[in-house]
PDB file of C-alpha atoms in Angstrom:
ATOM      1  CA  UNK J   8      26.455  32.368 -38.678  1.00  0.00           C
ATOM      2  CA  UNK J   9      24.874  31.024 -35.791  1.00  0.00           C
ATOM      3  CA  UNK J  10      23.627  27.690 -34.287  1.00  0.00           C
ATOM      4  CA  UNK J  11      20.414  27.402 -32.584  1.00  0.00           C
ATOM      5  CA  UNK J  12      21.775  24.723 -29.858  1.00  0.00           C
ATOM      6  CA  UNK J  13      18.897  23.725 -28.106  1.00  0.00           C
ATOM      7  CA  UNK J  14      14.921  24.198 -29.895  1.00  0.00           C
ATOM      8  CA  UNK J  15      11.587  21.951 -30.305  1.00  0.00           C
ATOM      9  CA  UNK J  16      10.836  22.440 -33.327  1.00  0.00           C
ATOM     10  CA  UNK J  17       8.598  19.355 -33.661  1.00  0.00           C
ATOM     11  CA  UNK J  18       6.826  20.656 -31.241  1.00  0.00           C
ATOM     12  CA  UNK J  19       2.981  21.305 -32.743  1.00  0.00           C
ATOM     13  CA  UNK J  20       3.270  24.826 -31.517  1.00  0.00           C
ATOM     14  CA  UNK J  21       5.083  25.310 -35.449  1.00  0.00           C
ATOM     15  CA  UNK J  22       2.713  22.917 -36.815  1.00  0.00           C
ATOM     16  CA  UNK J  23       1.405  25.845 -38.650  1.00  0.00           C
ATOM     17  CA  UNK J  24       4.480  27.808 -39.679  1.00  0.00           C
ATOM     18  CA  UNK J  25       7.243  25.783 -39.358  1.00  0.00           C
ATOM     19  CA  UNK J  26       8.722  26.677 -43.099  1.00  0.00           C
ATOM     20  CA  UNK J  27       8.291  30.105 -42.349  1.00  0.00           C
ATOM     21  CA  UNK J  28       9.980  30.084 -38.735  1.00  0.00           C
ATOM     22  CA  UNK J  29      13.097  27.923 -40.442  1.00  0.00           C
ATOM     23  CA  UNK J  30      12.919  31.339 -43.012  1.00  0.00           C
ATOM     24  CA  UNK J  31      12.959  34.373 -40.392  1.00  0.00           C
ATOM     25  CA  UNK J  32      15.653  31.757 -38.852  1.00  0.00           C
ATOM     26  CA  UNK J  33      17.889  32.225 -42.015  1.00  0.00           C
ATOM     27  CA  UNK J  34      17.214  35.611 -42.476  1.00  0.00           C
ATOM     28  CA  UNK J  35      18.556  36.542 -38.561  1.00  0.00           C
ATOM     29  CA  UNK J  36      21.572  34.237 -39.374  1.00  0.00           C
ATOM     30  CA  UNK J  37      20.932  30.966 -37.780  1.00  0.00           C
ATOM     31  CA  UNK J  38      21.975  28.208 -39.985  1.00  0.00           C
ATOM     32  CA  UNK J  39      21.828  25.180 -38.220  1.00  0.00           C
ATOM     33  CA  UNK J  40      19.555  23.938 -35.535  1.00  0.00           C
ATOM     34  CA  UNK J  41      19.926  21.574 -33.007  1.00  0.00           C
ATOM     35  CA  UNK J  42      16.694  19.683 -31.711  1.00  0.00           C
ATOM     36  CA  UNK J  43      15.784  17.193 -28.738  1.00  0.00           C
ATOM     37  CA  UNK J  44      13.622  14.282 -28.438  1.00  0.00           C
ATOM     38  CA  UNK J  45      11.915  14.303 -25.176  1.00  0.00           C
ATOM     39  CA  UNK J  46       9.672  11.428 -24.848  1.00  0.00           C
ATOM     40  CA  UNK J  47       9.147   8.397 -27.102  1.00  0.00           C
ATOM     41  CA  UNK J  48       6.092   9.422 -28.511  1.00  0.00           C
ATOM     42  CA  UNK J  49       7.978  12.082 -30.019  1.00  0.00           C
ATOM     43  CA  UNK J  50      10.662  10.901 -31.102  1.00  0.00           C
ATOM     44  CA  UNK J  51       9.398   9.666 -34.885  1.00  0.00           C
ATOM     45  CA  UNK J  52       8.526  13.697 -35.533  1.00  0.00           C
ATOM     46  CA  UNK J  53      12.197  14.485 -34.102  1.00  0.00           C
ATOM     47  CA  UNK J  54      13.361  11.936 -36.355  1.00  0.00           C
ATOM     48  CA  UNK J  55      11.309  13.550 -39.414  1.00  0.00           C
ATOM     49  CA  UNK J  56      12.553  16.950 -39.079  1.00  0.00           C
ATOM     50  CA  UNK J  57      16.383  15.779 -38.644  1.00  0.00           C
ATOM     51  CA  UNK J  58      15.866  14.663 -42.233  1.00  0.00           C
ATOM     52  CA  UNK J  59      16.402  18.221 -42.769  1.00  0.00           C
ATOM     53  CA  UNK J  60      20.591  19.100 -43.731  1.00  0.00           C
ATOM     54  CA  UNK J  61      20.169  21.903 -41.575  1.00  0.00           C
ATOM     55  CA  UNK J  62      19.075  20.063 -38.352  1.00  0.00           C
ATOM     56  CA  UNK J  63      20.769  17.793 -35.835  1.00  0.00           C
ATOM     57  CA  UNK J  64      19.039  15.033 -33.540  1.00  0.00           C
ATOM     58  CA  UNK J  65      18.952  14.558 -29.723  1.00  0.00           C
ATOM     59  CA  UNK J  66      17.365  11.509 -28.757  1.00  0.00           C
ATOM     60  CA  UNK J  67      16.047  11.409 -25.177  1.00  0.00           C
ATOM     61  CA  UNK J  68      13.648  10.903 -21.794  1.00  0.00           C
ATOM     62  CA  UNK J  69      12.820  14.229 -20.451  1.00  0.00           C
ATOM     63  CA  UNK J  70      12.044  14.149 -16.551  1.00  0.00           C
ATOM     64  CA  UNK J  71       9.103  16.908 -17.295  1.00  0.00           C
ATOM     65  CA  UNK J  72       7.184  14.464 -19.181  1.00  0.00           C
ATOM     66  CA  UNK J  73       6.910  11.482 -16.287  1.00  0.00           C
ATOM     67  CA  UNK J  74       3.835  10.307 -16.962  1.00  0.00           C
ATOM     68  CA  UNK J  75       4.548   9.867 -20.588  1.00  0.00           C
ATOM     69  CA  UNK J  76       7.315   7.600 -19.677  1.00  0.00           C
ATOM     70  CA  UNK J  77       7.148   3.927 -19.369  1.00  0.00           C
ATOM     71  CA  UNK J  78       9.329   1.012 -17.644  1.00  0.00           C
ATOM     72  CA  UNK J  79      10.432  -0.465 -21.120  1.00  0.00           C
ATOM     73  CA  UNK J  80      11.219   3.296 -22.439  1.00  0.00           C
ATOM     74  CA  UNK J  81      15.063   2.778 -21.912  1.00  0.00           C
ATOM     75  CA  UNK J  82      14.924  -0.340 -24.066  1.00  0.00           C
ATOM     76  CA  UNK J  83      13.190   1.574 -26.602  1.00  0.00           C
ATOM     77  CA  UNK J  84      16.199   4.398 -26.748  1.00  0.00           C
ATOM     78  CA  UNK J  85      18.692   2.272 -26.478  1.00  0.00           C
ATOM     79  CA  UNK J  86      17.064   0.576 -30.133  1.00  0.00           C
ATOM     80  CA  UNK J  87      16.385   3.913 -31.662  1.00  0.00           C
ATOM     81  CA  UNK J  88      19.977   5.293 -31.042  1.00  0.00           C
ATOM     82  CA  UNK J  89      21.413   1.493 -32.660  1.00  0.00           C
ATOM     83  CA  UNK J  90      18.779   2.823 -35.563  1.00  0.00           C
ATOM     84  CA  UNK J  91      19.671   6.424 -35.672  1.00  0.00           C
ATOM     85  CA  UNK J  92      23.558   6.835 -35.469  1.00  0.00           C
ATOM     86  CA  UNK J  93      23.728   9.913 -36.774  1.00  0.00           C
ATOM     87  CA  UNK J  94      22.138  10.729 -33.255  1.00  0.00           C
ATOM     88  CA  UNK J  95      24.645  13.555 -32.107  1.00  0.00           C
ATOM     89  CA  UNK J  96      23.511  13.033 -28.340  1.00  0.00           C
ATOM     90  CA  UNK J  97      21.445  12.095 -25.650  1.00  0.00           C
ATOM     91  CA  UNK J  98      18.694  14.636 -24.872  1.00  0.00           C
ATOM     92  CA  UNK J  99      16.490  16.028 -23.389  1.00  0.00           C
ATOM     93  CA  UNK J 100      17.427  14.063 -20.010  1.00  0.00           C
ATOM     94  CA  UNK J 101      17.937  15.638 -16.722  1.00  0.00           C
ATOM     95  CA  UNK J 102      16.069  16.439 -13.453  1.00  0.00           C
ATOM     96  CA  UNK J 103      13.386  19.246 -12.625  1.00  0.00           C
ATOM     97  CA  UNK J 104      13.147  19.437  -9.149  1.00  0.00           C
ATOM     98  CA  UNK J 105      10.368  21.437  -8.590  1.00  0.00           C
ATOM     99  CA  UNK J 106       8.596  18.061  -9.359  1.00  0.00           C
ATOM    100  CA  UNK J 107       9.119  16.540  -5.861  1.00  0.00           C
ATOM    101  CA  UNK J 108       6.642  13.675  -6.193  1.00  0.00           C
ATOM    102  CA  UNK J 109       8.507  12.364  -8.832  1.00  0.00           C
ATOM    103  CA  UNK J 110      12.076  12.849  -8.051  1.00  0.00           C
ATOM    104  CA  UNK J 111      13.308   9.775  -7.344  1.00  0.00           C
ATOM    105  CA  UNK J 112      11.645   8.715 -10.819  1.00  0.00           C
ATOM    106  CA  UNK J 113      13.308  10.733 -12.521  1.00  0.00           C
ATOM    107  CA  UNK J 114      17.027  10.057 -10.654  1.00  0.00           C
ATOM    108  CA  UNK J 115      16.452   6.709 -12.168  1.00  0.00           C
ATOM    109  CA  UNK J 116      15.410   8.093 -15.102  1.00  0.00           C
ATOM    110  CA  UNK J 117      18.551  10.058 -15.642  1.00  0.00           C
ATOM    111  CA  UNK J 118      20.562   7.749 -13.885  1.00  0.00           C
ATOM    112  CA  UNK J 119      19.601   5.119 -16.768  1.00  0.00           C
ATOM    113  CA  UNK J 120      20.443   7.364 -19.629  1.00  0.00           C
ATOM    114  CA  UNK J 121      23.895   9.094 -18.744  1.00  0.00           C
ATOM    115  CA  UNK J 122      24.962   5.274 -18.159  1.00  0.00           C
ATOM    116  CA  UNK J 123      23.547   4.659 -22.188  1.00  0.00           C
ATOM    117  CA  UNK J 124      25.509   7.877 -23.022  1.00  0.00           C
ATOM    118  CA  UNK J 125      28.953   6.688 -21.430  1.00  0.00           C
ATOM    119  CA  UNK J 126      28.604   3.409 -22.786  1.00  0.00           C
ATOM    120  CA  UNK J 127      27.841   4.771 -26.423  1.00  0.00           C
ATOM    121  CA  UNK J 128      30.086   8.158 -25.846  1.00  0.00           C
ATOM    122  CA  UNK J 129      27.606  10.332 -26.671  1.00  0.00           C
ATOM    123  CA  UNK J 130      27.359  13.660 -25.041  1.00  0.00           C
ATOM    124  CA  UNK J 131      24.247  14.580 -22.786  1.00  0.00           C
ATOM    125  CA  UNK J 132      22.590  17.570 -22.663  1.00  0.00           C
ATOM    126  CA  UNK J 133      20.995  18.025 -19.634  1.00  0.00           C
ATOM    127  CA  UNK J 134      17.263  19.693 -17.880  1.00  0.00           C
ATOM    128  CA  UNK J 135      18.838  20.851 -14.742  1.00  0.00           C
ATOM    129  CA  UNK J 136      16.500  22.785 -12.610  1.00  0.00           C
ATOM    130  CA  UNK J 137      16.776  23.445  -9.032  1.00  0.00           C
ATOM    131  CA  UNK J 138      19.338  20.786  -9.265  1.00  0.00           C
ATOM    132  CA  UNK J 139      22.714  22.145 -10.081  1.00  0.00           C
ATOM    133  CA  UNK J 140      24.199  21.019  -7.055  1.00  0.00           C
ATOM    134  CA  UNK J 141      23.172  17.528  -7.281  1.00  0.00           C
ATOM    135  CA  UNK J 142      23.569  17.078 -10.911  1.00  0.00           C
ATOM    136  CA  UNK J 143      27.030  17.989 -10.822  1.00  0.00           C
ATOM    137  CA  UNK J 144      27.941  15.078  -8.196  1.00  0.00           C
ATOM    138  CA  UNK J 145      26.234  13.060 -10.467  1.00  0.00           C
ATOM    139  CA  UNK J 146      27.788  13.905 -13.527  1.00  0.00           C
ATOM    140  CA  UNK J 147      31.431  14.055 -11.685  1.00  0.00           C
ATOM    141  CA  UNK J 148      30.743  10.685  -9.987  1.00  0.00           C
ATOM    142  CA  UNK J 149      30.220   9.337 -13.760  1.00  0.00           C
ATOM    143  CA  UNK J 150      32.591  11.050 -15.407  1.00  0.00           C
ATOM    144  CA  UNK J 151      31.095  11.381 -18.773  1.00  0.00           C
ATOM    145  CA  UNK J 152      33.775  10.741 -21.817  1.00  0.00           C
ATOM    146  CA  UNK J 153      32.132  13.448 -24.131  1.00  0.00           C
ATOM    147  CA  UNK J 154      30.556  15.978 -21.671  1.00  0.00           C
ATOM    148  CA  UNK J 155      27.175  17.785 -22.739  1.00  0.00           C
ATOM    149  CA  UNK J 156      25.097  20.414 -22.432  1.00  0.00           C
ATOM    150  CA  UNK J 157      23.660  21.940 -19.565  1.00  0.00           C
ATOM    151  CA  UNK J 158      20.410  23.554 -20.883  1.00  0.00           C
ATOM    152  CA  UNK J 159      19.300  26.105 -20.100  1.00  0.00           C
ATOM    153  CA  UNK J 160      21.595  27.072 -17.366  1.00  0.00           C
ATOM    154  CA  UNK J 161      20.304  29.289 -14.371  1.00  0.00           C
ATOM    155  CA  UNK J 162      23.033  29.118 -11.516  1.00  0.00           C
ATOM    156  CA  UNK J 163      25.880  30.676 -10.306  1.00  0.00           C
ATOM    157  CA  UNK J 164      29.270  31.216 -11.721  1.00  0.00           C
ATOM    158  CA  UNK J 165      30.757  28.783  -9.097  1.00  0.00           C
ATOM    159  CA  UNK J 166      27.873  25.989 -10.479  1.00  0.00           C
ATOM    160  CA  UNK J 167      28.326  27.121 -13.826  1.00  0.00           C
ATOM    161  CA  UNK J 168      32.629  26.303 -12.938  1.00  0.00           C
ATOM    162  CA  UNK J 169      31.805  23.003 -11.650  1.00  0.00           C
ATOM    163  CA  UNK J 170      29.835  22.187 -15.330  1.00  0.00           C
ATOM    164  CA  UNK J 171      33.055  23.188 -16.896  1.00  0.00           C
ATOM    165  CA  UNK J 172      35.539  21.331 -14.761  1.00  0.00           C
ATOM    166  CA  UNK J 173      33.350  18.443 -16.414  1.00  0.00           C
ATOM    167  CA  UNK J 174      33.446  18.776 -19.341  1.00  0.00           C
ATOM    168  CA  UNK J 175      30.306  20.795 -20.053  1.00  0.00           C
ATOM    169  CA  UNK J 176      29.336  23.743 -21.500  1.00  0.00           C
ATOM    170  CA  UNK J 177      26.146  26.001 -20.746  1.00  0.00           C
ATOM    171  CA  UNK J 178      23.212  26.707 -22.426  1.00  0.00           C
ATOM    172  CA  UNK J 179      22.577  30.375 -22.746  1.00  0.00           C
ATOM    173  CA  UNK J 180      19.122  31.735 -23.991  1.00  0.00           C
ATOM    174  CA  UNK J 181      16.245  33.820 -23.075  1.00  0.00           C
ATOM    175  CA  UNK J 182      17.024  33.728 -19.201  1.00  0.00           C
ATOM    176  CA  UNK J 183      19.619  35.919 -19.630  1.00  0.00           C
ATOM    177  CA  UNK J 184      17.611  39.197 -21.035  1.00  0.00           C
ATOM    178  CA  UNK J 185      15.434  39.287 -18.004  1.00  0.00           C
ATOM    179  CA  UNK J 186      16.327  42.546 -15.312  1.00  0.00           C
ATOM    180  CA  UNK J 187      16.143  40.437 -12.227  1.00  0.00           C
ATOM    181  CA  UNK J 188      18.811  37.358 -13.725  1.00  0.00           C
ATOM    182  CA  UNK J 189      21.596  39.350 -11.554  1.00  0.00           C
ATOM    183  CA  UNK J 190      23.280  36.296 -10.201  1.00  0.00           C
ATOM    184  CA  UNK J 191      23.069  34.569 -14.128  1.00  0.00           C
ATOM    185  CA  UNK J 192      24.062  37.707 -15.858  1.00  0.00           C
ATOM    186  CA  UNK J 193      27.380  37.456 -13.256  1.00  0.00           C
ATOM    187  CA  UNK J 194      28.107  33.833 -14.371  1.00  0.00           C
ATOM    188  CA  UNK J 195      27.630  34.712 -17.954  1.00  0.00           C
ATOM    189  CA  UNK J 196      30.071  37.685 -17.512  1.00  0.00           C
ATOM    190  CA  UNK J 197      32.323  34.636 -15.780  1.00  0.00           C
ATOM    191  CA  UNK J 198      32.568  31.718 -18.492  1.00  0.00           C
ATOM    192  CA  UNK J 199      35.694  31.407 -20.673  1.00  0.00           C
ATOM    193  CA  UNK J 200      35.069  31.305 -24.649  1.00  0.00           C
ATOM    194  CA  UNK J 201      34.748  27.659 -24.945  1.00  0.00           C
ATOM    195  CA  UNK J 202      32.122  27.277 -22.132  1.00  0.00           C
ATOM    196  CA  UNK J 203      29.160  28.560 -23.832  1.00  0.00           C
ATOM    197  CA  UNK J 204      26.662  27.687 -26.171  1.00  0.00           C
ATOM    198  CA  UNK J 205      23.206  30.049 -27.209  1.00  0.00           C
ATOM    199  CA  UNK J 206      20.058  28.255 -27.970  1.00  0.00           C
ATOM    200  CA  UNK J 207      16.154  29.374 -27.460  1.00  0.00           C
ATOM    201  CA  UNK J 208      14.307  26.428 -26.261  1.00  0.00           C
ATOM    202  CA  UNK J 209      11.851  27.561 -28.499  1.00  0.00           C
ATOM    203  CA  UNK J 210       9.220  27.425 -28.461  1.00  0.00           C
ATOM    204  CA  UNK J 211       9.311  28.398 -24.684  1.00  0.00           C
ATOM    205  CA  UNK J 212      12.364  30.375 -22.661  1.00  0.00           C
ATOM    206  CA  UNK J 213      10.873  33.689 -23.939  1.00  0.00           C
ATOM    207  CA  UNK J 214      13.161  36.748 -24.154  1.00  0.00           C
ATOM    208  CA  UNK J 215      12.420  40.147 -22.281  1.00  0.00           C
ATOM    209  CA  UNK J 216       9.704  42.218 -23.431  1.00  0.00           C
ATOM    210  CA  UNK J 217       8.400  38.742 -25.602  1.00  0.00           C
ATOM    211  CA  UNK J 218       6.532  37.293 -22.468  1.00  0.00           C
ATOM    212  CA  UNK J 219       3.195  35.333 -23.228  1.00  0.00           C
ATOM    213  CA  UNK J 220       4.698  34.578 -26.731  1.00  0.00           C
ATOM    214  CA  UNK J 221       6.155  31.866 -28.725  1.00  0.00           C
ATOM    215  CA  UNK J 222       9.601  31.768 -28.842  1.00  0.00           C
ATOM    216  CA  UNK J 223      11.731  30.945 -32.152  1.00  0.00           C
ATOM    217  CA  UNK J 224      15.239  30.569 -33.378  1.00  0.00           C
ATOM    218  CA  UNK J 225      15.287  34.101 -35.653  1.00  0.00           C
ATOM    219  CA  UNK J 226      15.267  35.559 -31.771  1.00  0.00           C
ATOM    220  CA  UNK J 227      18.790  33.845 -31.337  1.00  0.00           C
ATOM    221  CA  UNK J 228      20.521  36.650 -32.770  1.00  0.00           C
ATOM    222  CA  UNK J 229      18.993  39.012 -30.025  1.00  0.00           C
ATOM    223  CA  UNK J 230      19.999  36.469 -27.370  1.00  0.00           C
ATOM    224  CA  UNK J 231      23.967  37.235 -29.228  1.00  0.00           C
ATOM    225  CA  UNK J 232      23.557  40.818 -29.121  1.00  0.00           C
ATOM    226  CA  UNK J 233      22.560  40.610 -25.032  1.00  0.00           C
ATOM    227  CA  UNK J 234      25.071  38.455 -24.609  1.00  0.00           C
ATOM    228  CA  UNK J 235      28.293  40.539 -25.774  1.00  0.00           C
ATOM    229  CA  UNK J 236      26.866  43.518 -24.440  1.00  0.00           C
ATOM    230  CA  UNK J 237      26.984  41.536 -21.110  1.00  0.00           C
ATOM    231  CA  UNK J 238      30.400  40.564 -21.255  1.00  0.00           C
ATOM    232  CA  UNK J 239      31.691  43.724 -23.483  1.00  0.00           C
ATOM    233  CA  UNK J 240      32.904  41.566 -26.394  1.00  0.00           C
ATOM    234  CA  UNK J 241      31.332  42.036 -29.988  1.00  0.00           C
ATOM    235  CA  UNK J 242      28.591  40.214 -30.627  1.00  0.00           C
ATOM    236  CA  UNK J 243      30.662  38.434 -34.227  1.00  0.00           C
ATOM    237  CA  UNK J 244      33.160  37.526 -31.483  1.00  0.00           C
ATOM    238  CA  UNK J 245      29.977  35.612 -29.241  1.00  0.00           C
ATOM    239  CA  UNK J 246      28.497  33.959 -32.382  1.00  0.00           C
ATOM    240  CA  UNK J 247      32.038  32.542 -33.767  1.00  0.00           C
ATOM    241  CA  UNK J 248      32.741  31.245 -29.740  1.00  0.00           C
ATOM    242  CA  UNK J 249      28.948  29.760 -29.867  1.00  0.00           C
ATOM    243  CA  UNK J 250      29.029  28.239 -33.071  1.00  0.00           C
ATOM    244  CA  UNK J 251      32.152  26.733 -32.425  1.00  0.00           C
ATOM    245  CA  UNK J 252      31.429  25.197 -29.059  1.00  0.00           C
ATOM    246  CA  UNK J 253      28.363  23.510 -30.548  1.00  0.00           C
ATOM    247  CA  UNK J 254      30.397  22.001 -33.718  1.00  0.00           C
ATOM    248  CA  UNK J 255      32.708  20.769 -30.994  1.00  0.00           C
ATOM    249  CA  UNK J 256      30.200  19.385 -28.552  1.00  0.00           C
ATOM    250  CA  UNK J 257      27.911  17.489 -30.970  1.00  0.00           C
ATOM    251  CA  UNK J 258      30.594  16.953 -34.105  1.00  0.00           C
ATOM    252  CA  UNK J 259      28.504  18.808 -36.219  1.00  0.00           C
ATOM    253  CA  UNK J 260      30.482  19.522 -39.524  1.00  0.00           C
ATOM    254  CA  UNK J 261      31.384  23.172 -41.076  1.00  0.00           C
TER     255      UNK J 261
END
């Protein structure tokens, strides 16, 4: 059994076959899926879909999505979270800093919302990109109660060791089936059992040999299988670690 901890499935990229991608899901072995809101616009389909048993809800600003955003937008989460407790963290927040026109937006952007989540004790789960450095003073300087998520995680093992010292655990998805991820593949080979999660970002963060194509939670399980052959452990082994991690980190039941 397997978690998908990280996917958009409101996204309108499923608006077509979403019954049938939560199907090839189940059939692959993913039972449970984990998605984000990203910008307040979106957040009544995120809503919607975590109706569903089999699907948890992030509520969240995400710094991609600037221009979307708007000065009373905090307000607005911190209402929707006092509406939605069963909210199992704050997400998609974070910084992309290849975005350099509007990174001191999204500082206070970020800033704003990892303050909501210590106040509430929610974990985060975080778009870090080109960032790990930073984000990790951040998060330290905090000092989060409940930890998060770093999505989608692209660094080093000594950044991917700092996360941890936190109180974090890594996203691992599509990223890591790509030839040239040397210097991920090494941190993957690096994390202890309890410092991982898998997810697929779907419908993006595309797999090798799936370029140009929509991504979806059935392709979780091959994420698994490239993941223990990576660190030599069978891939039941990686899916029991994953699945357990995520229960942990969001307090999703058994």
């Amino acid at each position: 059994m397997l978690i998908d901890a990280h996917c958009h499935l409101d996204l309108a990229d499923f608006d077509n076959d979403r019954e049938a991608v939560f199907a090839r899901a189940r059939g692959a072995g993913i039972e449970h899926f984990v998605v984000p809101g990203t910008t307040r616009a979106r957040w009544p389909a995120v809503i919607e879909l975590a109706r569903r048993e089999e699907v948890s809800l992030n509520l969240g600003l995400h710094p991609y999505f600037m221009e979307d955003h708007g000065d009373e937008d905090i307000e607005a989460l911190e209402a929707m979270l006092d509406e939605h407790p069963e909210t199992v963290a704050l997400g998609e927040c974070g910084i992309d800093a290849r975005f350099e026109n509007t990174l001191d937006a999204q500082w206070r952007l970020f800033d704003a919302q990892l303050r909501i989540a210590k106040q509430r004790d929610l974990p985060v789960v975080v778009h870090c990109v080109q960032a790990n450095d930073k984000v990790a003073k951040r998060l330290r300087q905090l000092n989060l109660p409940r930890g998060g998520l770093i999505h989608a995680f692209a660094g080093s093992p000594e950044q991917a060791g700092k996360f941890l010292d936190l109180g974090f655990v890594v996203g691992l998805g599509g990223a890591t089936t790509h030839e040239r991820a040397k210097r991920l593949q090494r941190a993957v080979r690096s994390l202890p059992d309890d410092g991982y999660v898998l997810e697929t970002d779907s419908p993006d963060m595309p797999l090798a040999g799936f370029q140009g194509e929509r991504n979806e939670p059935a392709r979780l399980a091959r994420v698994c299988e490239h993941i223990a052959g990576l660190r030599g452990e069978p891939a039941e082994q990686i899916a029991s670690n994953s699945t357990n991690n995520t229960r942990r980190l969001f307090g999703i039941d058994g």
